[in-house]
PDB file of C-alpha atoms in Angstrom:
ATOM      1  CA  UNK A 251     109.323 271.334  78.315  1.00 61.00           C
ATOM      2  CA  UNK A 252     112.126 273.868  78.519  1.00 55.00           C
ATOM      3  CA  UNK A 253     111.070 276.763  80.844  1.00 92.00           C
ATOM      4  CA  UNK A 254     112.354 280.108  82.040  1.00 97.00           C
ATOM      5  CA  UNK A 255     110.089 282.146  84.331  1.00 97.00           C
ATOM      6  CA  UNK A 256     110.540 285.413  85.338  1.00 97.00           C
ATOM      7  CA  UNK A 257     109.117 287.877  88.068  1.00 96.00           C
ATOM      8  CA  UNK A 258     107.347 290.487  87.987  1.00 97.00           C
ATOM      9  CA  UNK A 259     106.432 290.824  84.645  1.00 96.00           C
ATOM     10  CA  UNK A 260     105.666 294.004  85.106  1.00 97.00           C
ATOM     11  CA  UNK A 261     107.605 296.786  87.965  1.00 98.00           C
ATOM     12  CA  UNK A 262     107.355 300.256  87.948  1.00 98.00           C
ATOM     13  CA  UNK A 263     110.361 301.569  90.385  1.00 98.00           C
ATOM     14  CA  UNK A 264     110.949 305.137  91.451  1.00 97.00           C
ATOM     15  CA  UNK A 265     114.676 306.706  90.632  1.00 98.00           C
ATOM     16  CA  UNK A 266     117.168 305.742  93.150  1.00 97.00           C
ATOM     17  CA  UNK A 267     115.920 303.113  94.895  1.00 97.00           C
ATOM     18  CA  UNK A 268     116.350 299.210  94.166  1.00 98.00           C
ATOM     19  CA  UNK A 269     115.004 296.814  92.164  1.00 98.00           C
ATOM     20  CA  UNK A 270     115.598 293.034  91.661  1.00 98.00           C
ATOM     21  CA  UNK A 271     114.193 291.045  88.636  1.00 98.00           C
ATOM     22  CA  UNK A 272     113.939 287.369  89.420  1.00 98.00           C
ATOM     23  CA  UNK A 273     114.466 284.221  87.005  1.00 98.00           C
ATOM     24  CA  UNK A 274     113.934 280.771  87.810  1.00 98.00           C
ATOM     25  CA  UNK A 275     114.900 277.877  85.031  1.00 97.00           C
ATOM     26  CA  UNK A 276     113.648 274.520  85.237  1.00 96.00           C
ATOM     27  CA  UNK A 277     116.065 273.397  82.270  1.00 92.00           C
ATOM     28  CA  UNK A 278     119.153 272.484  84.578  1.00 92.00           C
ATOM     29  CA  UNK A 279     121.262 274.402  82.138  1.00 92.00           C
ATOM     30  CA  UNK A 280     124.573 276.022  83.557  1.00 91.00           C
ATOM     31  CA  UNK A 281     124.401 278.854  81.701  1.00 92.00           C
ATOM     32  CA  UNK A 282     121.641 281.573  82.665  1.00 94.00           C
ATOM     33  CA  UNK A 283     121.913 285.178  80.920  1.00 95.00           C
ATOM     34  CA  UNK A 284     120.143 288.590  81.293  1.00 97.00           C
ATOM     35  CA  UNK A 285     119.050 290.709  78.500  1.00 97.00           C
ATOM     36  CA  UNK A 286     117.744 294.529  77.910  1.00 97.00           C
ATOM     37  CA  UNK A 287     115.489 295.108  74.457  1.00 96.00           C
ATOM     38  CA  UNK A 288     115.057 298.346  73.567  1.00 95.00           C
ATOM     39  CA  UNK A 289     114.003 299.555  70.288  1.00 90.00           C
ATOM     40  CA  UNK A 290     116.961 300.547  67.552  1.00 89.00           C
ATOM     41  CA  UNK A 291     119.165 298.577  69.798  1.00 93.00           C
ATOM     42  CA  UNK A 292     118.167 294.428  69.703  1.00 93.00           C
ATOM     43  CA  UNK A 293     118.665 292.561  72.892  1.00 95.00           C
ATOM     44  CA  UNK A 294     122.060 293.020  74.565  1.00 95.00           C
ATOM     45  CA  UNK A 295     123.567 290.916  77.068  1.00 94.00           C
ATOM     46  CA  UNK A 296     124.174 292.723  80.880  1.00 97.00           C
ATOM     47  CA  UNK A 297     124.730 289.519  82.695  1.00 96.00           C
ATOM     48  CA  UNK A 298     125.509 286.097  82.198  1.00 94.00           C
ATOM     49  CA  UNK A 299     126.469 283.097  84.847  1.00 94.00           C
ATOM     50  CA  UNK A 300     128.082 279.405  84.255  1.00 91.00           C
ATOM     51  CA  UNK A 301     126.427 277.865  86.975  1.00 93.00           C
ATOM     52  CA  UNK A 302     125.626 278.800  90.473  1.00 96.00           C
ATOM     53  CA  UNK A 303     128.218 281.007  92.625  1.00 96.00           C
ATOM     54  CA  UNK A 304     129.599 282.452  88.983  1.00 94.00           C
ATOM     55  CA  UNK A 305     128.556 286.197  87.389  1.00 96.00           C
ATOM     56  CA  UNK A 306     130.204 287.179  84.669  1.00 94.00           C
ATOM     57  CA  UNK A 307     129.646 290.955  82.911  1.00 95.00           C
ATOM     58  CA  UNK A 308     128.035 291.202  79.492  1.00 92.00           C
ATOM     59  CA  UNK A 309     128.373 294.130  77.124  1.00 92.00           C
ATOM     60  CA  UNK A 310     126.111 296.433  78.869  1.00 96.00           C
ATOM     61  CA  UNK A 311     127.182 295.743  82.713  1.00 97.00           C
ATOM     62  CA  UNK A 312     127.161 299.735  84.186  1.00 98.00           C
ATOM     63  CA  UNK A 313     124.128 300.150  86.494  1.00 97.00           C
ATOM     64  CA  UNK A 314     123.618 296.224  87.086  1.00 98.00           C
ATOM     65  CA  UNK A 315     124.224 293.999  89.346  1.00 98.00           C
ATOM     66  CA  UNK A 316     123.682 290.139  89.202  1.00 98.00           C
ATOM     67  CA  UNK A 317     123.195 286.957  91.719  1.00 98.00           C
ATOM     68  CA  UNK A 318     123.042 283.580  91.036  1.00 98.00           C
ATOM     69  CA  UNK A 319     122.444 281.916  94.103  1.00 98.00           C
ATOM     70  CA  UNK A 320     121.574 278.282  93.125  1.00 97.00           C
ATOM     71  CA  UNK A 321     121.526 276.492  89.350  1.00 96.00           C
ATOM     72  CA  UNK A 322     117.974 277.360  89.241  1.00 97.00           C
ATOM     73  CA  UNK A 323     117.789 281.342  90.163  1.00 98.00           C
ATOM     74  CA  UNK A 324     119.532 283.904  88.618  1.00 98.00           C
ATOM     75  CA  UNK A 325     118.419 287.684  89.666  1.00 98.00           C
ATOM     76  CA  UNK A 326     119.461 291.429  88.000  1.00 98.00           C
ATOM     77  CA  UNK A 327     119.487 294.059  90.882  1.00 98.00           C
ATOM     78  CA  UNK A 328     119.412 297.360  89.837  1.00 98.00           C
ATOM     79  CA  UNK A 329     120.835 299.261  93.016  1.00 96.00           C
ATOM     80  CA  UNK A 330     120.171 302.681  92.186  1.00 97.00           C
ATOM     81  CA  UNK A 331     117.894 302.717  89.256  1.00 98.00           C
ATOM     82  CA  UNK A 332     117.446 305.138  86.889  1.00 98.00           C
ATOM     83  CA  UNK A 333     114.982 306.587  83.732  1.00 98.00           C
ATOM     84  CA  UNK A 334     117.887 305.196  81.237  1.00 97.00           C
ATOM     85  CA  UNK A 335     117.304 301.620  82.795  1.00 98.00           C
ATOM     86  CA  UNK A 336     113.640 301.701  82.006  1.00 98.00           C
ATOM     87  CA  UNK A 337     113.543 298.657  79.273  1.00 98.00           C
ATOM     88  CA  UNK A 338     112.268 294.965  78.882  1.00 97.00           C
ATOM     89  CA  UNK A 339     114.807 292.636  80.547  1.00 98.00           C
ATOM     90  CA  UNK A 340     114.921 288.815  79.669  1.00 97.00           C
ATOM     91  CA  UNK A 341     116.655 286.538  81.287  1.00 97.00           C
ATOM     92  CA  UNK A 342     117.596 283.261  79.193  1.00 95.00           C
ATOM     93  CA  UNK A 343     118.973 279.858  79.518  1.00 94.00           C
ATOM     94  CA  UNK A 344     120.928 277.423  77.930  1.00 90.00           C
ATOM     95  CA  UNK A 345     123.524 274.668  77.475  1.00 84.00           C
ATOM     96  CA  UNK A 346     127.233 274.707  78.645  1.00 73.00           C
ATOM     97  CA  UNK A 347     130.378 275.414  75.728  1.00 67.00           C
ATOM     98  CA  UNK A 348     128.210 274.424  72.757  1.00 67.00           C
ATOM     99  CA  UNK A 349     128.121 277.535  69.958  1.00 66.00           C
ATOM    100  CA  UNK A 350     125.083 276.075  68.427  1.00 73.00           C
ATOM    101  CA  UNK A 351     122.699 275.339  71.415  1.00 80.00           C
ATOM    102  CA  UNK A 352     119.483 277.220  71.385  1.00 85.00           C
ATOM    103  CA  UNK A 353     118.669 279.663  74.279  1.00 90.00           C
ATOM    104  CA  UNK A 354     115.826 279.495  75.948  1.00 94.00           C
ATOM    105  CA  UNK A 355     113.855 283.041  77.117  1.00 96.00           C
ATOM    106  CA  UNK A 356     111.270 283.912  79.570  1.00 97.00           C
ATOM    107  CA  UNK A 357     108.553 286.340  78.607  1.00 95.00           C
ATOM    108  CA  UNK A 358     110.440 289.236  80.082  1.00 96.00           C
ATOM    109  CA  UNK A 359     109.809 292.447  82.529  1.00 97.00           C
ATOM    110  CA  UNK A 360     108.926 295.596  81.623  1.00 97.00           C
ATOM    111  CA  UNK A 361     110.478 298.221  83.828  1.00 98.00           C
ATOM    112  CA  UNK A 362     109.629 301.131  84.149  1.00 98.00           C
ATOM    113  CA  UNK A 363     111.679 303.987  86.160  1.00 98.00           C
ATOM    114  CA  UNK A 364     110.001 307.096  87.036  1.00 97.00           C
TER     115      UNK A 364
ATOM    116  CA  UNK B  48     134.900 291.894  68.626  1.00 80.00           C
ATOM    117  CA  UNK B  49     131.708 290.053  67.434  1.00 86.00           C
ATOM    118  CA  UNK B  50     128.738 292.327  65.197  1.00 92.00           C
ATOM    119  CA  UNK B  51     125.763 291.457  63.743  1.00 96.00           C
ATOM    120  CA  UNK B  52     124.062 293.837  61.160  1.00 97.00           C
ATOM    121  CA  UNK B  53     120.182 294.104  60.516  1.00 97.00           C
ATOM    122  CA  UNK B  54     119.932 296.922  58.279  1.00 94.00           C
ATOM    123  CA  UNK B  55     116.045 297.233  58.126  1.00 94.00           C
ATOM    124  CA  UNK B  56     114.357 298.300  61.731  1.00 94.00           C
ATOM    125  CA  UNK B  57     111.094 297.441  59.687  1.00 97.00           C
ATOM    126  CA  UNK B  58     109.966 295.285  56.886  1.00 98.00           C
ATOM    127  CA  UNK B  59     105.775 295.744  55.502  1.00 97.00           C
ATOM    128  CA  UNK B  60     105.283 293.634  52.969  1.00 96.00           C
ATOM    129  CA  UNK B  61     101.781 292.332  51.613  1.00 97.00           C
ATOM    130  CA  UNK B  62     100.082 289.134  52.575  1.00 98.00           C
ATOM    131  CA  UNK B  63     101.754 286.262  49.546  1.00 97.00           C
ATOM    132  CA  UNK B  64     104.628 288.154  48.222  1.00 97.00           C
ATOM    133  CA  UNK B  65     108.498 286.734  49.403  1.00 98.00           C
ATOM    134  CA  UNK B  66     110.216 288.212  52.620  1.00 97.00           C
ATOM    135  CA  UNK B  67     113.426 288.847  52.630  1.00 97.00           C
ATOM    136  CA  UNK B  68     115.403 289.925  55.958  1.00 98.00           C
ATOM    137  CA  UNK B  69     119.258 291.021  55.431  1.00 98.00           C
ATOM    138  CA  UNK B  70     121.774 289.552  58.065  1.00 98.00           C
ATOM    139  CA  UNK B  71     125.498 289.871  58.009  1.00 98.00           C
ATOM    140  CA  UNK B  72     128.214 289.713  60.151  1.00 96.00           C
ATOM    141  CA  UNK B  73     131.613 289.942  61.559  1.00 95.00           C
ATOM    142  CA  UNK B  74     133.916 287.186  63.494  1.00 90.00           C
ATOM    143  CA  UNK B  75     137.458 286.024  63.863  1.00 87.00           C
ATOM    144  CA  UNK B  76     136.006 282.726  64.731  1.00 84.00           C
ATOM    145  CA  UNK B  77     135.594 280.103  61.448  1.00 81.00           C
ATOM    146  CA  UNK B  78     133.193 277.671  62.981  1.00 82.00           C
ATOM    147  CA  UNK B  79     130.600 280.477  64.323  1.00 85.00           C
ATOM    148  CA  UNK B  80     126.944 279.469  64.670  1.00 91.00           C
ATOM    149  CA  UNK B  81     123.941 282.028  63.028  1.00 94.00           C
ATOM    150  CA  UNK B  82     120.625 282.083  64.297  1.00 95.00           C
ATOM    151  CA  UNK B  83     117.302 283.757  63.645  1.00 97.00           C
ATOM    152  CA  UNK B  84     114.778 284.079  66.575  1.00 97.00           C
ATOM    153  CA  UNK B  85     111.504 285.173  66.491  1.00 98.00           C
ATOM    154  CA  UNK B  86     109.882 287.544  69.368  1.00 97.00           C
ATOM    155  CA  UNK B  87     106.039 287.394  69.209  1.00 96.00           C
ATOM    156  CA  UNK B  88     104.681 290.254  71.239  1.00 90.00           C
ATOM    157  CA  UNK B  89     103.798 289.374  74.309  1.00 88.00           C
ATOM    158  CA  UNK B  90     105.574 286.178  73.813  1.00 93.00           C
ATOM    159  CA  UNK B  91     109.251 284.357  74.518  1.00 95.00           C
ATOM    160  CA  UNK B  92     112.059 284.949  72.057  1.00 96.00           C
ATOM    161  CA  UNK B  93     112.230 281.444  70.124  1.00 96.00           C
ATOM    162  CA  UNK B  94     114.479 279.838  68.325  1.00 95.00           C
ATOM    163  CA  UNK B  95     113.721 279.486  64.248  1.00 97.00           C
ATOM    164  CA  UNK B  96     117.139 278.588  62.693  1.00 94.00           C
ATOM    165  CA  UNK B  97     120.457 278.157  62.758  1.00 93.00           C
ATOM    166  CA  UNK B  98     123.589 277.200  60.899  1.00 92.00           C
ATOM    167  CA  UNK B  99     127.103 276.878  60.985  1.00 89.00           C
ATOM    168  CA  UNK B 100     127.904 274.860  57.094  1.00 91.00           C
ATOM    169  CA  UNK B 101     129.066 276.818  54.645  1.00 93.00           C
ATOM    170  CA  UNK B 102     126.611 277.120  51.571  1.00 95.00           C
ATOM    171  CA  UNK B 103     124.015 274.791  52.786  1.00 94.00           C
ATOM    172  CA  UNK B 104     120.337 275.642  53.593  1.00 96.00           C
ATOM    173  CA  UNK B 105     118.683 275.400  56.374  1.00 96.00           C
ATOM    174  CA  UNK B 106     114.780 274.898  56.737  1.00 96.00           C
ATOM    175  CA  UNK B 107     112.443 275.282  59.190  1.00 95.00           C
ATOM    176  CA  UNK B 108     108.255 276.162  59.198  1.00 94.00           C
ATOM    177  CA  UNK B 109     108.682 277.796  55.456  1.00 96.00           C
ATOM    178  CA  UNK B 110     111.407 280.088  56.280  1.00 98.00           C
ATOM    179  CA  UNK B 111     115.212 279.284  55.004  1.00 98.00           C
ATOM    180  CA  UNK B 112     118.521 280.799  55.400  1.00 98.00           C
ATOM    181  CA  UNK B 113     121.792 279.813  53.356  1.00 97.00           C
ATOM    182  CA  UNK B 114     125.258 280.858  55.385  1.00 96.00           C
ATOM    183  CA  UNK B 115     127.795 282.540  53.381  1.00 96.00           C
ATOM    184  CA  UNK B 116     130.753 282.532  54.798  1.00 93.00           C
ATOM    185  CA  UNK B 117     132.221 284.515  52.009  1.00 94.00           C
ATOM    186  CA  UNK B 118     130.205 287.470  52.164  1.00 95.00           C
ATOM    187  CA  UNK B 119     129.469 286.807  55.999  1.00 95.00           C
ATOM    188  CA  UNK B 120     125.614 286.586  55.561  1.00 97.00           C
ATOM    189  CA  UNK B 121     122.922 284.973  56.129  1.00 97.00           C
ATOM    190  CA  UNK B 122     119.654 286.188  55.072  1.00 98.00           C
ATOM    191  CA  UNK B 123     116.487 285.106  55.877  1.00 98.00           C
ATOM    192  CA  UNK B 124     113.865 283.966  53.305  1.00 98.00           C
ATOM    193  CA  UNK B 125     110.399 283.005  53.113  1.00 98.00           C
ATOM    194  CA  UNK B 126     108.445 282.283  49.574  1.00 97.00           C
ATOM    195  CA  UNK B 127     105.202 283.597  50.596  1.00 97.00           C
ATOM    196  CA  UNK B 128     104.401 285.720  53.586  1.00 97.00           C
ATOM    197  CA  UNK B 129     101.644 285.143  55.799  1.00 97.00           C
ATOM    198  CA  UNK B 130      99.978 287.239  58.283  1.00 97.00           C
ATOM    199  CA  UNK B 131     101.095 285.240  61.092  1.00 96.00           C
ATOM    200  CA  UNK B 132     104.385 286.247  60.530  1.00 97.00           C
ATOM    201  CA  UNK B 133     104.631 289.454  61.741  1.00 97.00           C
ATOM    202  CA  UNK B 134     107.203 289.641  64.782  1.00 97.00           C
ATOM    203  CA  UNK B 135     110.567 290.787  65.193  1.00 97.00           C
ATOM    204  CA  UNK B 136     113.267 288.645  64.012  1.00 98.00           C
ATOM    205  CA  UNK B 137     116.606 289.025  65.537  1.00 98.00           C
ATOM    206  CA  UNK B 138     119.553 287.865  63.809  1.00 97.00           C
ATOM    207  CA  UNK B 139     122.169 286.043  66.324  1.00 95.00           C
ATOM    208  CA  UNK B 140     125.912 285.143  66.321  1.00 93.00           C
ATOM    209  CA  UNK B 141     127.397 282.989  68.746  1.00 88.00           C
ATOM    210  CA  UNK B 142     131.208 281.951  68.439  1.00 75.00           C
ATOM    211  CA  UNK B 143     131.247 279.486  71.288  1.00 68.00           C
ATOM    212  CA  UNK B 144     130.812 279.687  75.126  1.00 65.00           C
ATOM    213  CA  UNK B 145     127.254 280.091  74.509  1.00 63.00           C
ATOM    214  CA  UNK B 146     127.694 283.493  74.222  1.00 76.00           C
ATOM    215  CA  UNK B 147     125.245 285.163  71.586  1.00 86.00           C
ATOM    216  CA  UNK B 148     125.265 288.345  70.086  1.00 91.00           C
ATOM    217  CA  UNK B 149     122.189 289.355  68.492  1.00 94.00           C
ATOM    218  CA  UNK B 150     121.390 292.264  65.877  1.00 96.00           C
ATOM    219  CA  UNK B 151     119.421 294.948  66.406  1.00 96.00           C
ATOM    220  CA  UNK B 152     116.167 293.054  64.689  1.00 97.00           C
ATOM    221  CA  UNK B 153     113.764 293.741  62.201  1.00 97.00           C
ATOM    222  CA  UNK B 154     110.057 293.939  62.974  1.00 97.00           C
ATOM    223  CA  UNK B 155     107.954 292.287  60.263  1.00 98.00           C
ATOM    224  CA  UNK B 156     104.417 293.643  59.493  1.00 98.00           C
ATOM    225  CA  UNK B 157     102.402 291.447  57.360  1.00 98.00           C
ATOM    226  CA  UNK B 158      99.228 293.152  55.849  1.00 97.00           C
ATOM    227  CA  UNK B 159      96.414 291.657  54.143  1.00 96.00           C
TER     228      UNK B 159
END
Protein backbone atom coordinates (compact mmCIF):
# COMPACT_ATOMS: atom_id res chain seq x y z
CA UNK A 1 0.00 0.00 0.00
CA UNK A 2 0.93 3.52 -1.03
CA UNK A 3 2.80 5.25 1.87
CA UNK A 4 4.24 8.63 2.76
CA UNK A 5 5.76 9.04 6.23
CA UNK A 6 6.78 11.97 7.73
CA UNK A 7 8.94 13.11 10.82
CA UNK A 8 8.31 14.54 13.56
CA UNK A 9 4.84 14.80 13.63
CA UNK A 10 5.00 17.14 15.96
CA UNK A 11 8.23 20.14 16.45
CA UNK A 12 8.07 23.04 18.36
CA UNK A 13 11.22 25.33 17.13
CA UNK A 14 12.34 28.58 18.67
CA UNK A 15 12.57 31.83 16.14
CA UNK A 16 15.71 31.88 14.24
CA UNK A 17 17.09 28.78 14.42
CA UNK A 18 16.59 25.68 11.96
CA UNK A 19 14.34 23.20 11.38
CA UNK A 20 14.11 20.25 8.89
CA UNK A 21 10.85 18.22 8.31
CA UNK A 22 11.61 14.81 6.91
CA UNK A 23 9.51 12.61 4.30
CA UNK A 24 10.21 9.26 3.25
CA UNK A 25 7.88 7.54 0.31
CA UNK A 26 7.79 4.00 -0.25
CA UNK A 27 5.65 4.54 -3.58
CA UNK A 28 8.76 4.94 -6.01
CA UNK A 29 6.97 7.91 -7.44
CA UNK A 30 9.23 10.74 -9.03
CA UNK A 31 7.34 13.34 -7.96
CA UNK A 32 7.43 14.27 -4.08
CA UNK A 33 5.76 17.75 -2.98
CA UNK A 34 5.54 19.82 0.27
CA UNK A 35 2.51 21.48 1.51
CA UNK A 36 1.49 24.25 4.33
CA UNK A 37 -2.47 24.10 5.61
CA UNK A 38 -3.51 26.81 7.33
CA UNK A 39 -6.98 27.76 7.97
CA UNK A 40 -8.79 30.37 5.30
CA UNK A 41 -5.97 29.44 3.07
CA UNK A 42 -6.26 25.36 1.83
CA UNK A 43 -3.02 23.59 1.31
CA UNK A 44 -0.46 25.41 -0.86
CA UNK A 45 2.41 24.00 -2.51
CA UNK A 46 6.20 25.40 -1.15
CA UNK A 47 8.16 22.65 -2.73
CA UNK A 48 7.98 20.11 -5.19
CA UNK A 49 10.86 17.64 -6.79
CA UNK A 50 10.82 15.27 -10.10
CA UNK A 51 13.00 12.81 -8.79
CA UNK A 52 16.10 12.82 -6.77
CA UNK A 53 18.85 15.71 -7.28
CA UNK A 54 15.72 18.07 -8.65
CA UNK A 55 13.82 21.02 -6.34
CA UNK A 56 11.65 23.00 -7.93
CA UNK A 57 9.73 26.23 -6.05
CA UNK A 58 5.99 26.09 -5.46
CA UNK A 59 3.75 29.08 -4.91
CA UNK A 60 4.74 29.79 -1.44
CA UNK A 61 8.74 29.24 -1.69
CA UNK A 62 10.06 32.52 0.67
CA UNK A 63 11.41 31.15 3.99
CA UNK A 64 11.92 27.42 2.63
CA UNK A 65 14.30 25.50 1.60
CA UNK A 66 14.09 21.90 0.12
CA UNK A 67 16.44 18.60 -0.40
CA UNK A 68 15.81 15.67 -2.12
CA UNK A 69 18.62 13.56 -1.66
CA UNK A 70 17.51 10.10 -2.97
CA UNK A 71 13.92 8.98 -4.78
CA UNK A 72 12.79 8.05 -1.43
CA UNK A 73 13.54 11.32 0.92
CA UNK A 74 12.50 14.57 0.34
CA UNK A 75 13.11 17.19 3.40
CA UNK A 76 11.72 21.15 3.95
CA UNK A 77 14.44 23.10 5.97
CA UNK A 78 13.34 26.06 7.39
CA UNK A 79 16.75 28.01 7.96
CA UNK A 80 15.70 30.77 9.98
CA UNK A 81 12.24 30.07 11.14
CA UNK A 82 9.79 32.25 12.10
CA UNK A 83 6.04 32.71 14.06
CA UNK A 84 4.50 33.19 10.32
CA UNK A 85 5.90 29.61 9.44
CA UNK A 86 4.11 28.03 12.33
CA UNK A 87 1.53 25.67 10.21
CA UNK A 88 0.87 21.89 9.35
CA UNK A 89 3.23 20.88 6.51
CA UNK A 90 2.51 17.72 4.31
CA UNK A 91 4.60 16.37 2.16
CA UNK A 92 2.92 14.22 -0.77
CA UNK A 93 3.70 11.88 -3.51
CA UNK A 94 2.78 10.89 -6.75
CA UNK A 95 3.13 9.79 -10.38
CA UNK A 96 5.30 11.46 -13.15
CA UNK A 97 3.38 13.93 -16.16
CA UNK A 98 -0.06 12.40 -15.60
CA UNK A 99 -2.84 15.40 -14.71
CA UNK A 100 -5.13 12.86 -13.30
CA UNK A 101 -2.93 10.72 -10.91
CA UNK A 102 -3.90 10.82 -7.32
CA UNK A 103 -1.41 12.21 -4.70
CA UNK A 104 -0.61 10.50 -1.99
CA UNK A 105 -0.12 12.50 1.70
CA UNK A 106 1.48 11.72 4.90
CA UNK A 107 -0.26 12.65 8.11
CA UNK A 108 1.63 15.89 8.35
CA UNK A 109 3.73 18.08 11.08
CA UNK A 110 2.54 20.51 13.14
CA UNK A 111 5.04 23.27 13.71
CA UNK A 112 5.05 25.35 15.93
CA UNK A 113 7.49 28.57 16.15
CA UNK A 114 7.79 30.37 19.30
CA UNK B 1 -2.51 31.29 -13.61
CA UNK B 2 -4.51 28.31 -12.17
CA UNK B 3 -7.55 29.14 -9.15
CA UNK B 4 -9.76 27.14 -7.48
CA UNK B 5 -12.77 28.71 -5.55
CA UNK B 6 -14.49 27.16 -2.36
CA UNK B 7 -16.77 29.76 -1.33
CA UNK B 8 -18.02 28.19 2.01
CA UNK B 9 -15.06 27.88 4.87
CA UNK B 10 -17.92 25.82 6.63
CA UNK B 11 -20.88 23.74 5.79
CA UNK B 12 -23.40 22.30 9.15
CA UNK B 13 -25.93 20.54 7.87
CA UNK B 14 -28.19 17.90 9.79
CA UNK B 15 -27.68 14.19 9.88
CA UNK B 16 -30.05 12.86 6.29
CA UNK B 17 -30.55 16.04 4.50
CA UNK B 18 -28.29 16.51 0.88
CA UNK B 19 -24.75 18.23 1.01
CA UNK B 20 -23.85 20.31 -1.35
CA UNK B 21 -20.12 21.79 -1.61
CA UNK B 22 -19.56 24.65 -4.41
CA UNK B 23 -16.29 24.26 -6.55
CA UNK B 24 -15.30 26.33 -9.51
CA UNK B 25 -12.48 27.23 -11.29
CA UNK B 26 -10.17 28.88 -13.65
CA UNK B 27 -7.61 27.35 -16.43
CA UNK B 28 -6.23 27.99 -19.85
CA UNK B 29 -5.74 24.32 -20.05
CA UNK B 30 -8.95 22.24 -21.84
CA UNK B 31 -8.10 18.79 -20.65
CA UNK B 32 -7.61 19.83 -16.76
CA UNK B 33 -8.29 17.16 -14.13
CA UNK B 34 -10.76 18.15 -10.79
CA UNK B 35 -10.48 16.46 -7.68
CA UNK B 36 -12.08 16.40 -4.26
CA UNK B 37 -9.99 15.12 -1.26
CA UNK B 38 -11.02 14.52 1.98
CA UNK B 39 -8.77 15.45 5.24
CA UNK B 40 -10.00 13.50 8.32
CA UNK B 41 -8.50 15.10 11.38
CA UNK B 42 -5.79 13.53 12.46
CA UNK B 43 -5.69 11.66 9.28
CA UNK B 44 -3.94 11.75 5.51
CA UNK B 45 -5.52 13.91 2.84
CA UNK B 46 -7.25 11.18 0.47
CA UNK B 47 -8.31 11.08 -2.65
CA UNK B 48 -12.42 10.90 -3.24
CA UNK B 49 -12.93 11.95 -6.92
CA UNK B 50 -11.92 13.15 -9.87
CA UNK B 51 -12.80 14.04 -13.43
CA UNK B 52 -11.72 15.43 -16.48
CA UNK B 53 -15.18 14.53 -19.14
CA UNK B 54 -17.24 17.09 -19.77
CA UNK B 55 -20.89 16.55 -18.36
CA UNK B 56 -20.41 13.14 -17.04
CA UNK B 57 -20.69 12.02 -13.36
CA UNK B 58 -18.49 10.68 -11.39
CA UNK B 59 -19.23 8.33 -8.30
CA UNK B 60 -17.55 7.25 -5.54
CA UNK B 61 -18.74 6.01 -1.62
CA UNK B 62 -22.24 8.09 -2.13
CA UNK B 63 -20.73 11.29 -3.05
CA UNK B 64 -20.86 12.56 -6.94
CA UNK B 65 -19.58 15.42 -8.84
CA UNK B 66 -20.60 16.37 -12.57
CA UNK B 67 -17.69 18.69 -14.42
CA UNK B 68 -18.94 21.61 -16.21
CA UNK B 69 -16.74 22.85 -18.32
CA UNK B 70 -19.04 25.61 -19.27
CA UNK B 71 -19.53 27.20 -16.10
CA UNK B 72 -16.04 25.80 -14.83
CA UNK B 73 -17.55 23.82 -11.85
CA UNK B 74 -17.73 21.06 -10.26
CA UNK B 75 -19.69 20.68 -7.21
CA UNK B 76 -19.79 18.13 -4.91
CA UNK B 77 -22.97 16.20 -3.95
CA UNK B 78 -24.12 13.73 -1.59
CA UNK B 79 -28.05 12.59 -1.22
CA UNK B 80 -28.01 12.06 2.38
CA UNK B 81 -25.41 13.16 4.86
CA UNK B 82 -24.06 11.07 7.43
CA UNK B 83 -22.19 11.80 10.49
CA UNK B 84 -19.14 10.25 9.29
CA UNK B 85 -18.77 12.77 6.91
CA UNK B 86 -17.61 15.53 8.60
CA UNK B 87 -13.97 16.55 7.33
CA UNK B 88 -12.65 19.11 5.20
CA UNK B 89 -12.97 18.68 1.60
CA UNK B 90 -10.58 20.42 -0.60
CA UNK B 91 -11.38 21.03 -4.07
CA UNK B 92 -8.19 20.39 -6.50
CA UNK B 93 -7.11 21.40 -10.05
CA UNK B 94 -4.32 19.94 -11.73
CA UNK B 95 -3.52 20.90 -15.49
CA UNK B 96 -0.72 18.43 -16.01
CA UNK B 97 2.83 17.93 -14.57
CA UNK B 98 1.23 16.66 -11.57
CA UNK B 99 1.00 19.86 -10.33
CA UNK B 100 -2.25 20.46 -8.14
CA UNK B 101 -3.75 23.42 -6.97
CA UNK B 102 -6.17 23.02 -4.33
CA UNK B 103 -8.97 25.49 -2.90
CA UNK B 104 -9.07 26.82 0.20
CA UNK B 105 -11.60 23.82 1.53
CA UNK B 106 -14.68 23.57 3.23
CA UNK B 107 -14.99 21.88 6.61
CA UNK B 108 -18.15 19.76 6.85
CA UNK B 109 -19.91 19.34 10.26
CA UNK B 110 -22.48 16.73 10.31
CA UNK B 111 -24.86 16.88 13.40
CA UNK B 112 -27.26 14.44 14.57
Amino acid sequence: EAAVTQSPRNKVAVTGGKVTLSCNQTNNHNNMYWYRQDTGHGLRLIHYSYGAGSTEKGDIPDGYKASRPSQENFSLILELATPSQTSVYFCASGETGLANTEVFFGKGTRLTVV
Amino acid sequence: GDSVTQTEGLVTLTEGLPVMLNCTYQTIYSNAFLFWYVHYLNESPWLLLRSSTDNKRTEHQGFHATLHKSSSSFHLQKSSAQLSDSALYYCALSEGYNKLTFGKGTVLLVSP
